[in-house]
Coordinates of C-alpha atoms in Angstrom, one line a residue:
M14 CA 111.8 101.3 187.0
N15 CA 108.6 102.6 185.3
L16 CA 105.8 100.5 183.9
Q17 CA 107.1 100.8 180.3
D18 CA 110.6 99.5 181.4
I19 CA 108.9 96.6 183.2
Y20 CA 106.9 95.7 180.1
S21 CA 110.0 96.0 177.9
N22 CA 111.9 93.6 180.1
M23 CA 109.0 91.1 180.0
T24 CA 109.0 91.3 176.2
R25 CA 112.7 90.8 176.0
K26 CA 112.5 87.6 178.0
R27 CA 110.2 86.2 175.4
M28 CA 112.3 87.0 172.4
D29 CA 113.3 83.3 171.8
D30 CA 109.6 82.4 171.4
P31 CA 108.4 84.5 168.4
Q32 CA 104.7 83.9 169.0
K33 CA 104.8 84.9 172.6
A34 CA 107.1 87.9 171.8
F35 CA 104.7 89.1 169.1
S36 CA 101.7 88.8 171.5
W37 CA 103.5 91.1 173.9
I38 CA 104.4 93.5 171.2
R39 CA 100.8 93.6 169.8
N40 CA 99.3 93.8 173.3
G41 CA 101.7 96.7 174.1
A42 CA 100.1 98.7 171.2
R43 CA 96.6 97.6 172.2
L44 CA 97.1 98.7 175.9
Q45 CA 98.7 102.0 174.9
Y46 CA 95.8 102.7 172.5
F47 CA 93.2 101.8 175.3
R48 CA 95.1 104.0 177.8
W49 CA 95.2 107.1 175.6
K50 CA 91.7 106.7 174.3
N51 CA 90.1 106.2 177.8
F52 CA 92.6 107.5 180.3
P53 CA 94.6 110.3 178.7
D54 CA 97.1 112.5 180.5
K55 CA 95.0 115.7 181.0
S56 CA 98.1 117.7 181.9
I57 CA 99.1 117.9 178.3
P58 CA 97.2 119.6 175.4
P59 CA 94.3 117.7 173.8
S60 CA 96.0 117.5 170.5
M61 CA 98.9 115.6 172.0
R62 CA 96.6 113.3 173.8
Y63 CA 94.9 112.6 170.4
L64 CA 98.2 112.1 168.7
N65 CA 99.2 109.4 171.2
E66 CA 95.8 107.8 170.7
I67 CA 95.9 107.6 166.9
M68 CA 99.6 106.7 166.8
F69 CA 98.9 103.5 168.8
K70 CA 95.6 103.0 166.9
F71 CA 97.6 102.8 163.7
F72 CA 99.9 100.2 165.2
R73 CA 97.0 98.2 166.7
D74 CA 95.1 98.2 163.4
T75 CA 98.0 96.8 161.4
M76 CA 99.0 94.2 164.1
N77 CA 95.4 93.1 164.6
N78 CA 94.8 92.6 160.9
P79 CA 98.0 91.9 159.0
G80 CA 96.1 90.3 156.1
N81 CA 94.6 93.7 155.3
S82 CA 97.9 95.5 155.7
A83 CA 101.0 96.2 153.6
Y84 CA 104.6 97.0 154.5
V85 CA 105.5 100.5 153.2
N86 CA 108.4 102.9 153.6
L87 CA 108.5 106.6 154.3
F88 CA 107.6 107.9 150.8
A89 CA 105.4 105.1 149.5
P90 CA 102.2 106.4 147.7
T91 CA 100.0 105.3 150.6
E92 CA 97.0 107.5 149.4
I93 CA 96.3 104.6 147.0
L94 CA 96.4 102.1 149.9
H95 CA 93.9 104.2 151.8
A96 CA 91.6 104.3 148.8
F97 CA 91.7 100.4 148.8
G98 CA 91.0 100.4 152.6
I99 CA 94.4 98.7 153.3
N100 CA 96.4 99.7 156.4
P101 CA 100.0 100.7 155.7
M102 CA 102.6 99.2 158.0
F103 CA 105.3 102.0 158.0
V104 CA 108.5 99.9 158.6
E105 CA 110.5 102.8 160.0
S106 CA 107.8 103.5 162.6
V107 CA 107.5 99.8 163.4
A108 CA 111.3 99.8 164.0
T109 CA 110.9 102.9 166.3
F110 CA 108.1 101.2 168.2
L111 CA 110.3 98.1 168.7
S112 CA 113.2 100.4 169.8
G113 CA 110.7 102.0 172.3
L114 CA 110.5 98.5 173.8
H115 CA 114.3 98.4 174.1
L116 CA 114.5 95.5 171.6
E117 CA 116.7 97.1 168.9
D118 CA 120.0 95.7 170.1
I119 CA 118.8 92.1 169.8
L120 CA 117.2 92.8 166.4
V121 CA 120.2 94.8 165.0
E122 CA 122.5 92.0 166.0
E123 CA 120.1 89.5 164.3
A124 CA 120.3 91.4 161.1
E125 CA 124.1 91.7 161.2
K126 CA 124.3 87.9 161.5
L127 CA 123.1 87.9 157.9
G128 CA 126.2 89.8 156.9
I129 CA 124.5 93.2 156.8
S130 CA 126.9 96.0 157.2
E131 CA 127.2 98.0 160.5
T132 CA 126.8 101.1 158.5
L133 CA 123.3 100.3 157.2
C134 CA 120.5 102.4 158.8
S135 CA 119.6 101.0 162.2
Y136 CA 115.9 101.5 161.5
H137 CA 116.1 99.0 158.6
K138 CA 118.4 96.7 160.5
T139 CA 115.9 96.6 163.4
F140 CA 113.1 95.8 161.1
I141 CA 115.0 93.2 159.2
G142 CA 116.0 91.6 162.5
A143 CA 112.3 91.5 163.6
V144 CA 111.5 89.8 160.3
E145 CA 114.3 87.3 160.7
K146 CA 113.2 86.4 164.2
E147 CA 109.6 86.1 162.9
L148 CA 108.3 88.6 165.5
L149 CA 105.9 90.2 163.0
P150 CA 103.2 88.5 161.0
P151 CA 103.5 88.7 157.2
P152 CA 101.2 91.3 155.6
A153 CA 99.3 90.9 152.3
F154 CA 102.1 92.6 150.3
S155 CA 104.6 95.4 150.4
V156 CA 104.9 98.8 148.5
A157 CA 108.0 101.0 148.6
S158 CA 109.4 103.9 146.7
S159 CA 113.1 104.6 145.8
I160 CA 113.0 108.1 147.4
I161 CA 115.6 109.2 149.9
C162 CA 117.0 106.0 151.3
D163 CA 119.5 103.7 149.7
A164 CA 118.4 100.8 151.9
N165 CA 114.8 100.9 150.7
T166 CA 114.7 98.6 147.7
K167 CA 117.1 96.0 149.2
T168 CA 115.2 95.9 152.5
F169 CA 111.9 95.3 150.8
S170 CA 113.2 92.7 148.4
H171 CA 114.6 90.8 151.4
I172 CA 111.4 90.9 153.5
D173 CA 109.3 89.9 150.4
E174 CA 111.5 86.9 149.9
K175 CA 111.7 86.0 153.5
Y176 CA 107.9 86.1 154.0
G177 CA 107.0 84.9 150.5
I178 CA 104.8 87.9 149.9
P179 CA 104.5 89.9 146.6
G180 CA 106.0 93.4 146.5
F181 CA 106.0 96.5 144.3
I182 CA 108.7 99.2 144.2
V183 CA 108.0 102.5 142.5
D184 CA 111.2 103.8 140.9
V185 CA 111.2 107.6 141.0
P186 CA 113.7 109.5 138.7
G187 CA 115.6 112.4 140.2
V188 CA 114.2 115.0 137.8
C189 CA 110.6 116.0 137.0
D190 CA 109.9 116.3 133.3
S191 CA 107.3 114.9 130.9
Y192 CA 109.1 111.6 130.4
S193 CA 109.5 111.1 134.2
M194 CA 105.8 111.9 134.8
D195 CA 104.7 109.3 132.2
Y196 CA 107.1 106.8 133.7
V197 CA 105.9 107.2 137.3
M198 CA 102.2 107.4 136.3
A199 CA 102.6 104.1 134.4
Q200 CA 104.1 102.5 137.5
L201 CA 101.3 103.8 139.7
S202 CA 98.8 102.2 137.3
E203 CA 100.8 99.0 137.4
M204 CA 100.8 99.2 141.2
I205 CA 97.0 99.5 141.3
A206 CA 96.7 96.5 139.0
F207 CA 99.1 94.6 141.3
I208 CA 97.1 95.4 144.4
E209 CA 93.8 94.5 142.7
S210 CA 95.3 91.2 141.6
T211 CA 96.8 90.5 145.0
T212 CA 93.8 91.4 147.2
G213 CA 90.8 90.9 144.8
K214 CA 89.7 94.4 145.6
K215 CA 89.0 97.1 142.9
L216 CA 90.1 100.6 143.2
D217 CA 87.4 103.3 143.3
M218 CA 89.0 106.3 141.7
G219 CA 86.3 108.5 143.3
K220 CA 87.5 107.3 146.7
L221 CA 91.1 108.2 145.8
S222 CA 89.9 111.7 144.9
E223 CA 88.3 111.9 148.4
I224 CA 91.6 110.8 149.9
I225 CA 93.4 113.6 148.0
K226 CA 90.7 116.1 149.2
I227 CA 91.4 115.2 152.8
E228 CA 95.1 115.5 152.2
N229 CA 94.6 119.0 150.9
E230 CA 92.5 120.0 153.9
T231 CA 95.3 118.6 156.1
K232 CA 97.9 120.7 154.4
K233 CA 95.7 123.8 154.9
N234 CA 95.6 123.1 158.6
M235 CA 99.4 122.4 158.6
A236 CA 100.0 125.7 156.9
K237 CA 97.7 127.5 159.4
Y238 CA 99.7 125.9 162.3
M239 CA 102.9 127.1 160.8
E240 CA 101.6 130.6 160.4
I241 CA 100.5 130.7 164.1
V242 CA 103.7 129.1 165.4
S243 CA 105.9 131.6 163.6
K244 CA 104.6 134.2 166.1
K245 CA 103.9 132.1 169.2
N246 CA 105.5 129.3 171.2
F247 CA 104.1 126.0 172.1
V248 CA 105.1 122.9 174.0
N249 CA 106.3 119.8 172.2
H250 CA 107.6 116.3 172.9
V251 CA 110.4 114.6 170.9
T252 CA 108.7 111.2 170.7
L253 CA 105.5 112.8 169.5
E254 CA 107.4 114.9 166.9
M255 CA 108.7 111.6 165.6
S256 CA 105.3 110.1 165.8
K257 CA 103.9 112.7 163.5
L258 CA 105.8 111.0 160.7
M259 CA 103.1 108.3 160.8
L260 CA 100.6 111.1 160.0
T261 CA 102.5 113.3 157.6
H262 CA 103.6 110.3 155.5
S263 CA 101.8 107.0 155.6
G264 CA 98.7 108.7 157.3
M265 CA 98.2 111.5 154.7
G266 CA 94.7 111.4 153.4
K267 CA 93.2 109.9 156.6
N268 CA 90.6 111.8 158.6
E269 CA 92.6 111.2 161.8
T270 CA 95.6 113.1 160.4
N271 CA 93.4 116.1 159.4
E272 CA 91.7 116.1 162.8
Y273 CA 95.0 116.1 164.7
F274 CA 96.2 119.3 163.0
A275 CA 92.8 120.9 163.5
K276 CA 93.1 120.1 167.2
L277 CA 96.6 121.4 167.2
I278 CA 95.4 124.8 165.9
R279 CA 92.7 125.0 168.5
D280 CA 95.2 124.3 171.2
M281 CA 97.4 127.2 170.3
D282 CA 95.2 129.7 172.0
E283 CA 95.2 127.9 175.4
Y284 CA 98.7 126.3 175.6
I285 CA 101.0 129.1 174.5
S286 CA 104.3 129.1 176.4
D287 CA 106.3 132.1 177.5
E288 CA 109.5 133.4 175.9
A289 CA 111.5 130.4 174.7
I290 CA 114.5 129.3 172.6
R291 CA 113.0 128.2 169.3
I292 CA 114.7 125.3 167.6
F293 CA 114.0 123.8 164.1
W294 CA 115.3 120.3 163.8
I295 CA 116.6 118.7 160.6
H296 CA 116.3 114.9 160.0
I297 CA 115.1 112.4 162.6
M298 CA 115.4 112.7 166.4
P299 CA 117.1 110.3 168.9
Y300 CA 113.9 110.4 170.9
F301 CA 115.3 108.3 173.7
D302 CA 118.3 110.6 174.5
K303 CA 117.9 111.8 178.0
T304 CA 119.4 115.3 177.4
I305 CA 117.2 116.0 174.4
R306 CA 114.1 114.9 176.2
E307 CA 114.9 117.1 179.2
Y308 CA 115.3 120.1 176.9
F309 CA 112.3 119.6 174.7
N310 CA 109.6 117.4 176.4
Y311 CA 106.9 119.9 177.5
N312 CA 109.6 122.4 178.4
R313 CA 108.3 125.9 178.2
K314 CA 111.8 127.4 177.9
Y315 CA 112.9 125.4 174.9
F316 CA 110.5 125.1 172.0
L317 CA 111.0 122.4 169.4
I318 CA 109.1 124.0 166.5
G319 CA 109.2 120.8 164.5
M320 CA 111.4 118.8 162.1
D321 CA 111.8 119.1 158.4
L322 CA 110.5 115.6 157.6
N323 CA 107.0 116.6 158.9
Y324 CA 106.7 119.8 156.9
Y325 CA 108.6 119.0 153.7
D326 CA 105.6 119.3 151.3
M327 CA 102.6 121.6 151.5
T328 CA 101.7 121.7 147.8
P329 CA 98.0 121.0 147.2
L330 CA 97.1 118.1 144.8
N331 CA 94.6 118.1 142.0
E332 CA 91.6 116.1 143.3
E333 CA 90.3 115.6 139.7
K334 CA 93.6 114.0 138.6
P335 CA 94.7 111.9 141.6
L336 CA 97.3 109.7 139.9
E337 CA 98.9 112.6 138.1
S338 CA 99.0 114.5 141.3
I339 CA 100.6 111.6 143.3
A340 CA 103.2 111.2 140.5
Y341 CA 104.0 114.9 140.6
K342 CA 104.3 114.8 144.4
M343 CA 106.8 112.0 144.3
L344 CA 108.9 113.5 141.5
N345 CA 109.1 116.9 143.2
N346 CA 109.8 115.4 146.7
I347 CA 112.7 117.4 148.1
Y348 CA 114.4 114.2 149.2
N349 CA 114.4 112.9 145.7
G350 CA 117.3 114.0 143.5
D351 CA 119.7 116.9 144.1
F352 CA 120.4 117.8 147.7
S353 CA 119.9 121.5 146.9
K354 CA 116.2 120.8 146.8
R355 CA 116.3 120.1 150.5
V356 CA 118.5 123.1 151.3
N357 CA 116.0 125.4 149.4
R358 CA 113.1 124.0 151.4
F359 CA 115.0 124.3 154.7
E360 CA 115.6 128.0 153.9
E361 CA 111.9 128.4 153.2
L362 CA 110.9 126.8 156.5
I363 CA 113.4 129.0 158.4
E364 CA 111.9 132.1 156.8
I365 CA 108.3 130.9 157.7
L366 CA 109.0 129.6 161.2
K367 CA 111.6 132.0 162.4
P368 CA 113.6 129.7 164.7
D369 CA 116.4 130.9 166.9
G370 CA 118.6 128.0 165.9
V371 CA 118.9 124.9 163.7
I372 CA 120.0 121.5 164.8
N373 CA 121.0 119.0 162.1
F374 CA 121.1 115.4 163.3
L375 CA 123.4 113.2 161.2
Q376 CA 121.9 109.8 161.4
W377 CA 124.3 106.9 161.5
G378 CA 124.0 105.1 158.2
C379 CA 122.3 107.9 156.4
K380 CA 125.0 108.9 153.9
Q381 CA 122.9 111.5 152.1
T382 CA 122.2 113.5 155.3
I383 CA 125.8 113.3 156.4
G384 CA 127.1 114.2 153.0
G385 CA 124.9 117.3 152.7
A386 CA 125.6 118.7 156.1
G387 CA 128.0 121.3 154.8
L388 CA 125.4 122.7 152.4
V389 CA 122.9 123.0 155.3
K390 CA 125.5 124.8 157.4
E391 CA 126.2 127.2 154.6
M392 CA 122.5 127.9 154.3
A393 CA 122.2 128.6 158.1
V394 CA 125.2 130.9 158.1
R395 CA 123.8 132.7 155.0
N396 CA 120.6 133.4 157.0
G397 CA 122.4 134.3 160.2
I398 CA 120.9 131.4 162.1
P399 CA 123.0 129.6 164.8
Y400 CA 123.7 126.0 163.6
L401 CA 124.6 122.8 165.4
A402 CA 125.3 119.4 163.8
F403 CA 126.0 116.3 165.7
D404 CA 126.0 112.6 164.8
G405 CA 124.4 109.7 166.5
D406 CA 121.8 107.0 166.0
G407 CA 118.1 107.6 166.1
G408 CA 117.3 103.9 166.0
D409 CA 119.9 102.2 168.2
R410 CA 120.5 103.9 171.6
R411 CA 123.9 102.1 171.9
N412 CA 125.5 104.4 169.3
N413 CA 124.9 107.8 170.9
P414 CA 127.6 109.8 172.7
K415 CA 125.5 110.9 175.7
G416 CA 128.0 113.2 177.4
Q417 CA 128.9 115.0 174.2
V418 CA 125.3 115.7 173.4
K419 CA 124.7 117.5 176.7
T420 CA 127.9 119.5 176.4
R421 CA 127.3 120.6 172.9
L422 CA 123.6 121.5 173.4
E423 CA 124.4 123.6 176.5
A424 CA 127.1 125.5 174.5
F425 CA 124.7 125.9 171.6
F426 CA 121.9 127.3 173.7
E427 CA 124.3 129.7 175.4
I428 CA 125.3 131.1 172.0
I429 CA 121.6 131.5 171.1
K430 CA 120.9 133.3 174.4
E431 CA 123.7 135.7 173.9
R432 CA 122.6 136.4 170.3
K433 CA 119.0 137.0 171.4
A434 CA 120.2 139.4 174.1
I435 CA 122.2 141.4 171.5
L436 CA 119.3 141.6 169.1
K437 CA 116.8 142.9 171.7

C-alpha cells in the first residue's frame, strides 16, 4: 500500500464527521502542492512537474478561500471570474480529486439516496454526494453554462438550494446567429451585474481584456505544441492529461496555464521518445484503470497525444471586444448544438496530429457521447484510422470492465502494429 492509499483510507474513516473529512481533503491538496513545488519528481519532464504543482495549487486556493471562490462547470465563462479575481471551483475536477481519494463510492451512494438515477454522470453524483455530506464549504456563488451536459443546470440548481448560495446559469442556444449573440451577450452582462451585486466588487473591463490576451497567447503555445507533436513523440500520463482540463477550461486566461504550455514546448527538444504507437483520445479518461495507466503513463512505446476536450478550441478572441468574444466562443463551442460540429473538429485534429489510432471512451451517463459514437466511427473509417470504442465510467471505478479493457486494447494495438508494418 502506497502513501496515497494510506491517506485515502484515513480520509474514508472520517467521512461521518464532515469537518474532519474536509480537513483531510483540504490538507491532501495542500500537501500535494507543497510536495510538487518543493520536492518534484525530477525523473519526469519539467512541464509535467509544473502541471502537478499548479493543479494542486488551484485546488488549494479554492479550498483555502471558499468565500472568494465560485462553483463552475466545464464550459462556464471563467474569464470573467478571473477578471474579478475570483477562484473557479471546477466541480468535475473536484469530483475527480475526490475519486482520487477513493471516496466516489460513498458519495455516489449518498447522491442516489436522494433518488438520483443510476444513469446520471458519476462526476455530478460524486459532487452532489459531497455537497449532501457537507464535505465541501459553500463558495460565494455558482456560475454554469448549459453547454454539453444535460446534468449541468439541475446539479447547480440543487447545490445552490442546498448551500443557500446565489447562482447564475448562462443558457447557450445551439446555433450562432445575430439573435443568439445578442441573447448570450445580454446574459453575460447580467452575470457581471450578478457577481458585482453578490461580491461588492466591480469589473474592470481592461482587466478582462488582459485575461483574453493571456488566453490568446496560451492558444498560440497550444498550437505550437500541436505542430511539434505532429512530427515527434513525447511521454504523457493519463491523470495529467485529465488534469489539463483545469487549465484548458476553468484556467484559460491565467498566467499559469500559459506558462505550462510554454514549458511543454521547451521540453519537446529534450524528452522526445522513440518510435511509438500514437493514440488520440476522445472524451474523458478513466485515469485509475490499471491497464490504461500501464500503456500510457510515461511509456515510451505508447504515446497518448492528447484528448479532444483539451484541444477543442484554438480560435483567438478579440481583446478589444471581450464580452462579444466570450459569447462567440460559447456559441461556437463544438460541444454545443449539432454533434456534427464535434465530428468535424475531431477530423481536423486527426489531420493535424496524425495519430495511429483513435480511442473513443463512452462515459457512463453521457448520452450525447454514446449516441454520437457511430458518427465518430464513420469519420475514423473515412480517414483510414483504426478506431476503438469502449464504455466505462471515468468517475466511478466500480463500473469499469477491467478484463475487457486489457483484451480490447491489446487487440487494438496489434491491429495498429500490423497496419504500420504494411505502410512502411
